[in-house]
Amino acid sequence: MARVDVRPGRRVRDRRTVPLLAISLAVGLTAAAVPGWATAATIPARLATPATEPAGEPGEEPPTADPTDTGVPTEAPSTASPPPETTPPVATTEPAPTTTAPQEPAPTTTLPTASTPPPPPSAPPVRPSVPAPGSSSLPPVGVRVTTEDVTLTSAYWNAPSTVTTLRVTVTNTGAAHARIRLAYTLPAGLTDAGTKGCADAGGGDHRCGEWTSAPGARFSTLLRVRVSGDAWRQMPLSGSVRVTATAPGAAPASDNEGFAVLFPPGPPVPGIKLEAGEVAFDISGGASALDVRLGNTGRVDAAGRIEVVLPAGVTVPAPPADCTAVSPARTRCDLGTVPAGRTAHLRLPVSATPEAQRQAPLAGAALGRLDPRTGRARQVQMSFRITAAAALATPVASPPAPTGSQGVLAANAPALGDGGQTSSVRRTAIILITVSALLVVLALALATTSLRRRMGAPVIERSPAPAPTD
């Protein structure tokens, strides 16, 4: 019988197949991970590269202000401790997130030997204003301003004029040291009462010196204003405050916010009482409501009437019954007879344009009148506050993207200015991932084929050669 000679080469090849498959699989997995590393290391490194052209030559002094502009003070107003952060109005939609600035000392006041001229005070910037993304590779500049109101007490009615303060809080929301300059506009009947570091620019506008502020710094300043004794005749009265932040080589940022001048009910007259609530617009910008109460504290019945005066951009879209729109800004409502010792309640729907909401807080005025059958008519008026959540939704400057040494790609990294480089990196990553996947599939196919061959091959044993016969 013929012997079957099975060479050991096939078994040797089978034993070598498994290590080769393991090596191929490891290479494929490694290649699949390489594109992520390459992309994460390439893009942030390019993002973190500073501009090749500096803003100015080393050692060169920045440009100085126009020598003819003598209205800009060379000293910044004094600073004070800022008030605690307040909770924004309830909104139907989640507003833009706000960050709590770290506790830092008040910024140092410096003499602005060289500064960027402030924006024209006659045209306040639209809130919010943020530097355009990708405009500079340097840390972004950001600033936010909040104001309180000029609130007068009942002592106002006994003085020819009243001096009070307006608190303004400024926050450096950027990631760079910035020079912050402040300007404000006072309405008719209000004048500056000698705020140190600020100067009159005409037309109710005022300009102040600048502060040098660190990233995240938050501080307040108090503006002294004088309210004339007859300013109540021109209510409602509102003003505005504007801030501008600049840094070398970075795009400037600005913000503005209004403030209301709130008068108490008056001039005081016996037998009548007036109350007006606050109008608040949520983040949706939909219509709100104003509640006004007119009380007859006298001894005889009287016919009641309420007039509401609203600022520009705020209107009563659908006056209720017994109410008439005297003008776009004035609505008159007849309440009928108000018995002695009773209070009449009026609720008006109020709407505002997006521009008016961005300029909030604003002020409106309510006038109440009681006309009895006998005796003299009694009339008082007061201011009420108009707020909007849209005025608080100011986006802060984005923090710088992480560098390549961190080994990850920031999710909010800004897009590269060169779109060709971005698409090239993506194409390379896709190609590497595809090749890695093919290698893994090929390795699995080879492993499967090898196992099938080994399981289906016949078992052939070597028989010892027969002993030679004599």
Short mmCIF file of C-alpha atoms in Angstrom, two decimals:
data_model
loop_
_atom_site.label_atom_id
_atom_site.label_comp_id
_atom_site.label_asym_id
_atom_site.label_seq_id
_atom_site.Cartn_x
_atom_site.Cartn_y
_atom_site.Cartn_z
CA MET A 1 0.00 0.00 0.00
CA ALA A 2 1.35 3.41 -0.95
CA ARG A 3 2.33 5.71 1.91
CA VAL A 4 0.82 9.15 2.23
CA ASP A 5 3.53 11.67 2.83
CA VAL A 6 2.12 14.77 4.58
CA ARG A 7 4.66 17.55 4.84
CA PRO A 8 4.75 19.73 7.93
CA GLY A 9 4.71 22.98 5.87
CA ARG A 10 0.89 23.29 5.95
CA ARG A 11 0.72 22.99 9.71
CA VAL A 12 3.48 25.51 10.04
CA ARG A 13 1.50 27.95 7.86
CA ASP A 14 -1.62 27.39 9.96
CA ARG A 15 0.26 28.10 13.14
CA ARG A 16 1.62 31.34 11.63
CA THR A 17 -1.80 32.57 10.49
CA VAL A 18 -3.15 33.39 13.96
CA PRO A 19 -0.25 35.70 14.98
CA LEU A 20 -0.47 37.48 11.63
CA LEU A 21 -4.19 38.03 12.06
CA ALA A 22 -3.68 39.41 15.56
CA ILE A 23 -1.03 41.80 14.27
CA SER A 24 -3.31 42.97 11.44
CA LEU A 25 -6.17 43.55 13.86
CA ALA A 26 -3.96 45.58 16.21
CA VAL A 27 -2.68 47.68 13.30
CA GLY A 28 -6.24 48.36 12.15
CA LEU A 29 -7.42 49.45 15.58
CA THR A 30 -4.38 51.69 16.00
CA ALA A 31 -4.99 53.32 12.62
CA ALA A 32 -8.63 53.90 13.54
CA ALA A 33 -7.57 55.85 16.61
CA VAL A 34 -4.88 57.87 14.80
CA PRO A 35 -7.27 60.22 12.88
CA GLY A 36 -8.86 61.49 16.09
CA TRP A 37 -5.44 62.18 17.59
CA ALA A 38 -4.25 63.86 14.44
CA THR A 39 -7.33 66.01 14.14
CA ALA A 40 -7.34 66.99 17.82
CA ALA A 41 -3.69 67.89 17.71
CA THR A 42 -3.87 69.82 14.43
CA ILE A 43 -6.95 72.03 14.79
CA PRO A 44 -6.46 73.37 18.34
CA ALA A 45 -2.80 74.02 17.64
CA ARG A 46 -3.80 76.10 14.65
CA LEU A 47 -6.46 77.87 16.72
CA ALA A 48 -3.97 78.70 19.46
CA THR A 49 -1.41 80.14 17.04
CA PRO A 50 -1.26 83.91 17.52
CA ALA A 51 -1.47 86.31 14.64
CA THR A 52 1.76 86.67 12.71
CA GLU A 53 1.28 90.42 12.31
CA PRO A 54 1.12 92.24 15.66
CA ALA A 55 -1.16 95.22 16.11
CA GLY A 56 1.84 97.51 16.32
CA GLU A 57 5.60 97.47 16.36
CA PRO A 58 7.16 96.30 19.65
CA GLY A 59 7.64 99.20 21.99
CA GLU A 60 5.42 101.47 19.89
CA GLU A 61 2.91 103.57 21.82
CA PRO A 62 -0.74 103.11 20.76
CA PRO A 63 -2.39 105.99 18.92
CA THR A 64 -3.47 108.83 21.13
CA ALA A 65 -6.91 110.39 21.19
CA ASP A 66 -7.81 113.35 19.05
CA PRO A 67 -6.26 116.39 20.75
CA THR A 68 -9.27 118.48 19.77
CA ASP A 69 -11.61 116.21 21.75
CA THR A 70 -11.55 118.07 25.04
CA GLY A 71 -14.86 116.61 26.29
CA VAL A 72 -13.34 113.26 27.29
CA PRO A 73 -12.21 113.24 30.94
CA THR A 74 -8.76 111.93 31.76
CA GLU A 75 -9.90 110.40 35.03
CA ALA A 76 -12.34 107.54 35.59
CA PRO A 77 -15.17 107.79 38.13
CA SER A 78 -14.66 106.18 41.50
CA THR A 79 -15.76 102.58 41.98
CA ALA A 80 -17.89 100.91 44.64
CA SER A 81 -18.73 97.36 45.66
CA PRO A 82 -21.20 95.82 43.18
CA PRO A 83 -24.61 94.60 44.34
CA PRO A 84 -25.25 90.84 44.49
CA GLU A 85 -26.39 89.10 41.35
CA THR A 86 -30.16 89.08 40.94
CA THR A 87 -32.37 86.38 39.46
CA PRO A 88 -33.69 87.29 35.97
CA PRO A 89 -37.46 87.38 35.32
CA VAL A 90 -39.26 84.08 34.80
CA ALA A 91 -39.13 83.14 31.12
CA THR A 92 -41.08 80.64 29.05
CA THR A 93 -37.91 79.77 27.16
CA GLU A 94 -34.53 79.28 28.72
CA PRO A 95 -32.56 82.53 28.28
CA ALA A 96 -28.88 82.77 27.43
CA PRO A 97 -26.74 81.50 30.34
CA THR A 98 -25.05 84.00 32.56
CA THR A 99 -21.87 83.42 34.44
CA THR A 100 -21.10 84.60 37.94
CA ALA A 101 -17.90 86.59 37.86
CA PRO A 102 -15.21 85.60 40.36
CA GLN A 103 -14.66 87.80 43.37
CA GLU A 104 -11.87 90.15 42.41
CA PRO A 105 -10.80 93.53 43.72
CA ALA A 106 -12.12 96.63 42.04
CA PRO A 107 -10.20 97.56 38.88
CA THR A 108 -7.47 100.09 39.09
CA THR A 109 -8.13 103.57 37.79
CA THR A 110 -5.57 104.68 35.25
CA LEU A 111 -5.01 107.89 33.40
CA PRO A 112 -5.90 107.20 29.77
CA THR A 113 -2.86 108.72 28.13
CA ALA A 114 -3.91 106.84 25.01
CA SER A 115 -7.36 105.52 24.37
CA THR A 116 -9.77 104.63 21.62
CA PRO A 117 -12.35 107.40 21.00
CA PRO A 118 -15.78 106.42 22.38
CA PRO A 119 -18.70 105.79 20.03
CA PRO A 120 -20.98 108.71 19.14
CA PRO A 121 -23.38 109.23 22.04
CA SER A 122 -26.28 110.17 19.79
CA ALA A 123 -26.66 106.63 18.41
CA PRO A 124 -26.50 104.04 21.22
CA PRO A 125 -25.48 100.58 20.01
CA VAL A 126 -28.11 97.88 19.73
CA ARG A 127 -28.05 95.53 22.69
CA PRO A 128 -26.38 93.06 22.70
CA SER A 129 -23.17 93.73 20.81
CA VAL A 130 -20.46 91.06 20.70
CA PRO A 131 -17.27 90.96 18.64
CA ALA A 132 -17.59 88.93 15.48
CA PRO A 133 -16.23 85.36 15.76
CA GLY A 134 -12.99 84.72 13.99
CA SER A 135 -12.15 88.44 13.76
CA SER A 136 -9.01 87.95 15.81
CA SER A 137 -6.98 85.08 17.18
CA LEU A 138 -6.41 87.01 20.42
CA PRO A 139 -8.61 86.46 23.51
CA PRO A 140 -12.09 87.92 22.89
CA VAL A 141 -13.25 91.17 24.47
CA GLY A 142 -16.66 91.34 26.16
CA VAL A 143 -18.49 93.72 28.47
CA ARG A 144 -21.89 93.94 30.13
CA VAL A 145 -23.62 96.82 31.93
CA THR A 146 -26.60 96.77 34.29
CA THR A 147 -28.30 99.77 35.85
CA GLU A 148 -30.57 100.54 38.74
CA ASP A 149 -33.32 103.14 38.61
CA VAL A 150 -33.47 106.74 39.79
CA THR A 151 -36.11 106.26 42.48
CA LEU A 152 -37.52 109.34 44.23
CA THR A 153 -39.25 109.37 47.61
CA SER A 154 -42.16 111.49 48.78
CA ALA A 155 -39.63 114.10 49.97
CA TYR A 156 -39.28 115.08 46.31
CA TRP A 157 -42.53 117.06 46.49
CA ASN A 158 -41.16 119.36 49.22
CA ALA A 159 -37.87 120.40 47.56
CA PRO A 160 -37.05 122.63 44.57
CA SER A 161 -34.70 119.89 43.32
CA THR A 162 -33.41 116.55 44.52
CA VAL A 163 -29.89 115.12 44.21
CA THR A 164 -29.72 111.32 44.04
CA THR A 165 -27.47 108.62 42.60
CA LEU A 166 -27.69 106.17 39.73
CA ARG A 167 -25.79 102.92 40.33
CA VAL A 168 -24.15 101.38 37.26
CA THR A 169 -22.54 97.93 37.39
CA VAL A 170 -19.99 96.87 34.76
CA THR A 171 -18.69 93.34 34.18
CA ASN A 172 -15.75 92.35 31.99
CA THR A 173 -17.18 89.23 30.34
CA GLY A 174 -14.22 88.74 28.00
CA ALA A 175 -11.01 86.77 28.36
CA ALA A 176 -8.59 89.70 28.10
CA HIS A 177 -7.63 92.78 30.07
CA ALA A 178 -9.63 95.65 28.59
CA ARG A 179 -10.09 99.39 28.85
CA ILE A 180 -13.71 100.15 29.64
CA ARG A 181 -15.22 103.54 28.92
CA LEU A 182 -18.67 104.70 30.07
CA ALA A 183 -21.16 107.21 28.67
CA TYR A 184 -24.71 108.01 29.69
CA THR A 185 -27.69 110.09 28.58
CA LEU A 186 -30.00 111.91 31.00
CA PRO A 187 -33.60 112.76 30.07
CA ALA A 188 -35.18 116.22 30.31
CA GLY A 189 -35.41 117.51 33.86
CA LEU A 190 -32.28 115.65 35.00
CA THR A 191 -28.74 117.06 35.04
CA ASP A 192 -25.40 115.83 36.28
CA ALA A 193 -24.71 116.86 39.87
CA GLY A 194 -20.92 116.74 39.62
CA THR A 195 -19.89 113.14 39.05
CA LYS A 196 -16.11 112.98 39.35
CA GLY A 197 -14.49 111.70 36.17
CA CYS A 198 -17.44 112.55 33.88
CA ALA A 199 -18.03 115.58 31.66
CA ASP A 200 -21.04 117.05 29.86
CA ALA A 201 -21.01 116.37 26.09
CA GLY A 202 -24.17 118.34 25.29
CA GLY A 203 -27.74 117.29 24.63
CA GLY A 204 -27.98 115.36 27.89
CA ASP A 205 -25.00 113.14 26.94
CA HIS A 206 -22.06 112.65 29.30
CA ARG A 207 -18.70 110.92 28.86
CA CYS A 208 -16.53 109.44 31.59
CA GLY A 209 -12.92 108.32 31.88
CA GLU A 210 -11.94 104.69 31.46
CA TRP A 211 -11.03 101.83 33.77
CA THR A 212 -8.48 99.07 33.24
CA SER A 213 -10.37 95.85 34.00
CA ALA A 214 -9.22 92.24 34.35
CA PRO A 215 -11.20 89.32 32.85
CA GLY A 216 -14.22 88.54 35.02
CA ALA A 217 -13.93 91.74 37.10
CA ARG A 218 -17.23 93.23 38.25
CA PHE A 219 -17.56 96.66 39.83
CA SER A 220 -20.02 99.54 40.29
CA THR A 221 -19.89 103.29 40.02
CA LEU A 222 -22.35 105.89 41.33
CA LEU A 223 -23.45 108.71 39.03
CA ARG A 224 -24.75 111.82 40.82
CA VAL A 225 -27.82 113.34 39.16
CA ARG A 226 -30.09 116.25 40.01
CA VAL A 227 -33.85 116.02 39.41
CA SER A 228 -35.60 119.36 39.03
CA GLY A 229 -38.74 120.14 41.01
CA ASP A 230 -40.92 120.27 37.90
CA ALA A 231 -39.50 117.22 36.12
CA TRP A 232 -42.63 115.25 37.12
CA ARG A 233 -44.64 117.22 34.58
CA GLN A 234 -42.70 115.47 31.78
CA MET A 235 -43.02 111.90 33.04
CA PRO A 236 -42.45 109.19 31.93
CA LEU A 237 -38.70 109.77 31.90
CA SER A 238 -35.98 107.26 30.96
CA GLY A 239 -32.25 107.43 30.23
CA SER A 240 -29.54 105.08 28.99
CA VAL A 241 -25.99 103.99 29.87
CA ARG A 242 -23.42 102.71 27.36
CA VAL A 243 -20.07 100.98 27.90
CA THR A 244 -17.33 100.13 25.39
CA ALA A 245 -14.43 97.72 25.99
CA THR A 246 -11.25 97.78 23.90
CA ALA A 247 -8.00 95.81 23.92
CA PRO A 248 -4.94 95.99 21.64
CA GLY A 249 -5.38 93.86 18.53
CA ALA A 250 -8.93 92.71 19.41
CA ALA A 251 -12.32 93.81 18.12
CA PRO A 252 -14.09 96.18 20.54
CA ALA A 253 -17.28 95.16 22.34
CA SER A 254 -20.10 97.34 23.66
CA ASP A 255 -23.32 97.09 25.61
CA ASN A 256 -26.09 99.47 26.70
CA GLU A 257 -29.01 99.47 29.10
CA GLY A 258 -31.73 101.92 30.01
CA PHE A 259 -32.86 103.18 33.40
CA ALA A 260 -36.17 104.53 34.61
CA VAL A 261 -36.89 107.69 36.62
CA LEU A 262 -39.59 106.68 39.11
CA PHE A 263 -41.69 109.42 40.75
CA PRO A 264 -43.89 108.75 43.79
CA PRO A 265 -47.65 109.41 43.55
CA GLY A 266 -48.31 113.12 43.62
CA PRO A 267 -48.36 115.97 43.93
CA PRO A 268 -49.96 114.93 47.20
CA VAL A 269 -53.71 115.61 47.26
CA PRO A 270 -56.09 114.44 50.04
CA GLY A 271 -58.92 112.11 49.13
CA ILE A 272 -57.23 110.19 46.31
CA LYS A 273 -54.80 107.27 46.09
CA LEU A 274 -53.04 105.82 43.03
CA GLU A 275 -51.01 102.62 42.60
CA ALA A 276 -49.42 101.18 39.45
CA GLY A 277 -47.68 97.83 39.12
CA GLU A 278 -44.62 96.86 37.11
CA VAL A 279 -44.81 95.65 33.51
CA ALA A 280 -42.51 92.69 32.82
CA PHE A 281 -41.95 91.03 29.41
CA ASP A 282 -40.61 87.48 29.41
CA ILE A 283 -38.05 86.11 26.96
CA SER A 284 -40.76 85.24 24.41
CA GLY A 285 -41.51 88.95 23.96
CA GLY A 286 -45.28 88.43 24.11
CA ALA A 287 -47.77 90.90 25.51
CA SER A 288 -47.84 91.63 29.23
CA ALA A 289 -50.30 93.50 31.48
CA LEU A 290 -50.38 96.67 33.58
CA ASP A 291 -52.46 96.88 36.76
CA VAL A 292 -53.54 100.32 38.01
CA ARG A 293 -55.64 100.98 41.12
CA LEU A 294 -57.42 104.25 41.83
CA GLY A 295 -58.72 104.70 45.37
CA ASN A 296 -61.28 107.18 46.62
CA THR A 297 -60.22 108.00 50.18
CA GLY A 298 -62.62 110.94 50.45
CA ARG A 299 -66.12 111.11 51.94
CA VAL A 300 -68.14 111.50 48.74
CA ASP A 301 -68.49 109.44 45.59
CA ALA A 302 -66.61 110.62 42.51
CA ALA A 303 -66.25 109.76 38.82
CA GLY A 304 -62.93 108.05 38.22
CA ARG A 305 -60.63 108.21 35.24
CA ILE A 306 -57.16 106.75 34.55
CA GLU A 307 -54.75 107.74 31.79
CA VAL A 308 -51.67 105.70 30.94
CA VAL A 309 -48.71 107.17 29.08
CA LEU A 310 -46.19 104.73 27.59
CA PRO A 311 -42.68 105.28 26.13
CA ALA A 312 -41.82 104.87 22.47
CA GLY A 313 -42.20 101.30 21.24
CA VAL A 314 -44.64 100.30 24.02
CA THR A 315 -48.39 100.37 23.24
CA VAL A 316 -51.79 99.06 24.31
CA PRO A 317 -52.68 96.76 21.39
CA ALA A 318 -56.36 96.24 22.25
CA PRO A 319 -57.88 98.75 24.68
CA PRO A 320 -60.66 97.19 26.79
CA ALA A 321 -64.19 98.55 27.05
CA ASP A 322 -64.55 102.16 28.23
CA CYS A 323 -60.93 102.84 27.14
CA THR A 324 -59.90 105.05 24.23
CA ALA A 325 -56.53 105.50 22.54
CA VAL A 326 -56.03 109.27 22.68
CA SER A 327 -52.67 108.85 20.87
CA PRO A 328 -50.28 105.93 20.19
CA ALA A 329 -48.62 106.64 23.55
CA ARG A 330 -51.68 107.64 25.66
CA THR A 331 -54.74 105.59 26.63
CA ARG A 332 -57.69 107.01 28.62
CA CYS A 333 -60.11 104.81 30.57
CA ASP A 334 -63.34 105.87 32.32
CA LEU A 335 -64.02 103.91 35.49
CA GLY A 336 -67.49 105.23 36.27
CA THR A 337 -68.41 106.15 39.80
CA VAL A 338 -65.93 105.22 42.51
CA PRO A 339 -67.72 105.11 45.88
CA ALA A 340 -66.11 106.74 48.89
CA GLY A 341 -63.70 104.39 50.61
CA ARG A 342 -63.53 102.03 47.59
CA THR A 343 -60.83 101.28 45.02
CA ALA A 344 -61.28 100.76 41.27
CA HIS A 345 -59.00 98.35 39.42
CA LEU A 346 -57.90 98.63 35.77
CA ARG A 347 -55.94 95.99 33.83
CA LEU A 348 -54.47 96.95 30.44
CA PRO A 349 -52.73 94.65 27.94
CA VAL A 350 -49.32 96.03 26.94
CA SER A 351 -46.98 95.04 24.11
CA ALA A 352 -43.51 96.26 23.15
CA THR A 353 -41.31 96.10 20.08
CA PRO A 354 -38.06 94.08 20.26
CA GLU A 355 -36.04 97.31 20.16
CA ALA A 356 -37.96 98.75 23.13
CA GLN A 357 -37.45 95.53 25.10
CA ARG A 358 -33.71 95.59 24.44
CA GLN A 359 -33.55 99.15 25.82
CA ALA A 360 -35.39 98.25 29.06
CA PRO A 361 -35.74 99.16 31.88
CA LEU A 362 -38.08 101.92 30.75
CA ALA A 363 -40.67 104.06 32.54
CA GLY A 364 -44.35 104.69 32.00
CA ALA A 365 -46.74 107.07 33.73
CA ALA A 366 -50.22 106.65 35.19
CA LEU A 367 -52.56 109.58 35.93
CA GLY A 368 -55.57 109.17 38.20
CA ARG A 369 -58.45 111.65 38.48
CA LEU A 370 -61.51 111.80 40.71
CA ASP A 371 -64.26 114.28 39.90
CA PRO A 372 -66.95 114.50 42.64
CA ARG A 373 -70.35 116.04 42.04
CA THR A 374 -69.49 118.87 44.41
CA GLY A 375 -66.09 120.23 45.17
CA ARG A 376 -62.86 120.35 43.24
CA ALA A 377 -61.46 117.51 41.12
CA ARG A 378 -58.47 115.65 42.53
CA GLN A 379 -55.63 114.34 40.37
CA VAL A 380 -52.29 112.59 41.03
CA GLN A 381 -49.77 110.80 38.83
CA MET A 382 -46.84 108.43 39.25
CA SER A 383 -44.28 106.41 37.32
CA PHE A 384 -44.09 102.65 36.86
CA ARG A 385 -41.26 100.41 35.69
CA ILE A 386 -41.11 98.41 32.44
CA THR A 387 -38.63 95.51 32.31
CA ALA A 388 -37.85 92.81 29.74
CA ALA A 389 -35.95 89.55 29.91
CA ALA A 390 -34.51 90.29 26.45
CA ALA A 391 -32.43 93.10 27.99
CA LEU A 392 -30.75 90.58 30.32
CA ALA A 393 -29.97 87.97 27.65
CA THR A 394 -26.52 89.28 26.77
CA PRO A 395 -24.16 86.57 25.50
CA VAL A 396 -20.72 86.60 27.04
CA ALA A 397 -17.53 86.28 25.07
CA SER A 398 -16.47 82.70 24.39
CA PRO A 399 -13.46 81.39 26.30
CA PRO A 400 -10.34 80.48 24.30
CA ALA A 401 -10.26 77.00 22.81
CA PRO A 402 -7.96 74.41 24.43
CA THR A 403 -4.53 73.97 22.95
CA GLY A 404 -3.23 70.88 21.21
CA SER A 405 -1.33 69.73 24.28
CA GLN A 406 -4.62 68.89 25.96
CA GLY A 407 -5.18 66.06 23.51
CA VAL A 408 -8.88 66.81 22.86
CA LEU A 409 -10.82 68.99 20.49
CA ALA A 410 -13.06 71.59 22.10
CA ALA A 411 -16.69 71.13 21.23
CA ASN A 412 -17.22 74.88 20.92
CA ALA A 413 -13.99 75.64 19.04
CA PRO A 414 -14.63 78.33 16.42
CA ALA A 415 -14.40 77.51 12.76
CA LEU A 416 -11.09 78.09 11.05
CA GLY A 417 -10.79 81.05 8.80
CA ASP A 418 -9.35 78.89 5.97
CA GLY A 419 -12.10 76.53 4.84
CA GLY A 420 -9.69 74.58 2.57
CA GLN A 421 -7.54 73.47 5.51
CA THR A 422 -10.58 72.28 7.43
CA SER A 423 -11.94 70.23 4.54
CA SER A 424 -8.48 68.72 3.89
CA VAL A 425 -8.16 67.54 7.48
CA ARG A 426 -11.62 66.01 7.37
CA ARG A 427 -10.94 64.21 4.11
CA THR A 428 -7.71 62.77 5.51
CA ALA A 429 -9.49 61.59 8.65
CA ILE A 430 -12.26 59.94 6.62
CA ILE A 431 -9.74 58.16 4.39
CA LEU A 432 -7.78 56.84 7.37
CA ILE A 433 -10.91 55.62 9.10
CA THR A 434 -12.10 53.88 5.92
CA VAL A 435 -8.72 52.14 5.41
CA SER A 436 -8.69 51.07 9.05
CA ALA A 437 -12.17 49.60 8.75
CA LEU A 438 -11.17 47.65 5.63
CA LEU A 439 -8.12 46.27 7.42
CA VAL A 440 -10.26 45.09 10.30
CA VAL A 441 -12.74 43.43 7.93
CA LEU A 442 -9.90 41.74 6.01
CA ALA A 443 -8.36 40.46 9.22
CA LEU A 444 -11.67 39.01 10.36
CA ALA A 445 -12.21 37.36 6.96
CA LEU A 446 -8.78 35.75 7.02
CA ALA A 447 -9.33 34.48 10.54
CA THR A 448 -12.70 32.98 9.62
CA THR A 449 -11.31 31.28 6.49
CA SER A 450 -8.38 29.82 8.39
CA LEU A 451 -10.62 28.40 11.11
CA ARG A 452 -12.95 26.82 8.56
CA ARG A 453 -10.05 25.14 6.76
CA ARG A 454 -8.64 23.74 9.94
CA MET A 455 -12.03 22.38 11.07
CA GLY A 456 -12.88 20.82 7.67
CA ALA A 457 -9.48 19.25 6.83
CA PRO A 458 -9.27 15.37 7.18
CA VAL A 459 -7.14 14.03 9.97
CA ILE A 460 -4.22 12.08 8.46
CA GLU A 461 -1.94 10.21 10.72
CA ARG A 462 1.47 8.98 9.73
CA SER A 463 1.81 5.21 9.89
CA PRO A 464 5.19 3.80 10.71
CA ALA A 465 7.02 2.32 7.79
CA PRO A 466 6.71 -1.52 7.64
CA ALA A 467 9.69 -3.49 8.58
CA PRO A 468 11.66 -4.74 5.60
CA THR A 469 10.97 -8.38 4.73
CA ASP A 470 13.69 -10.83 4.23
#
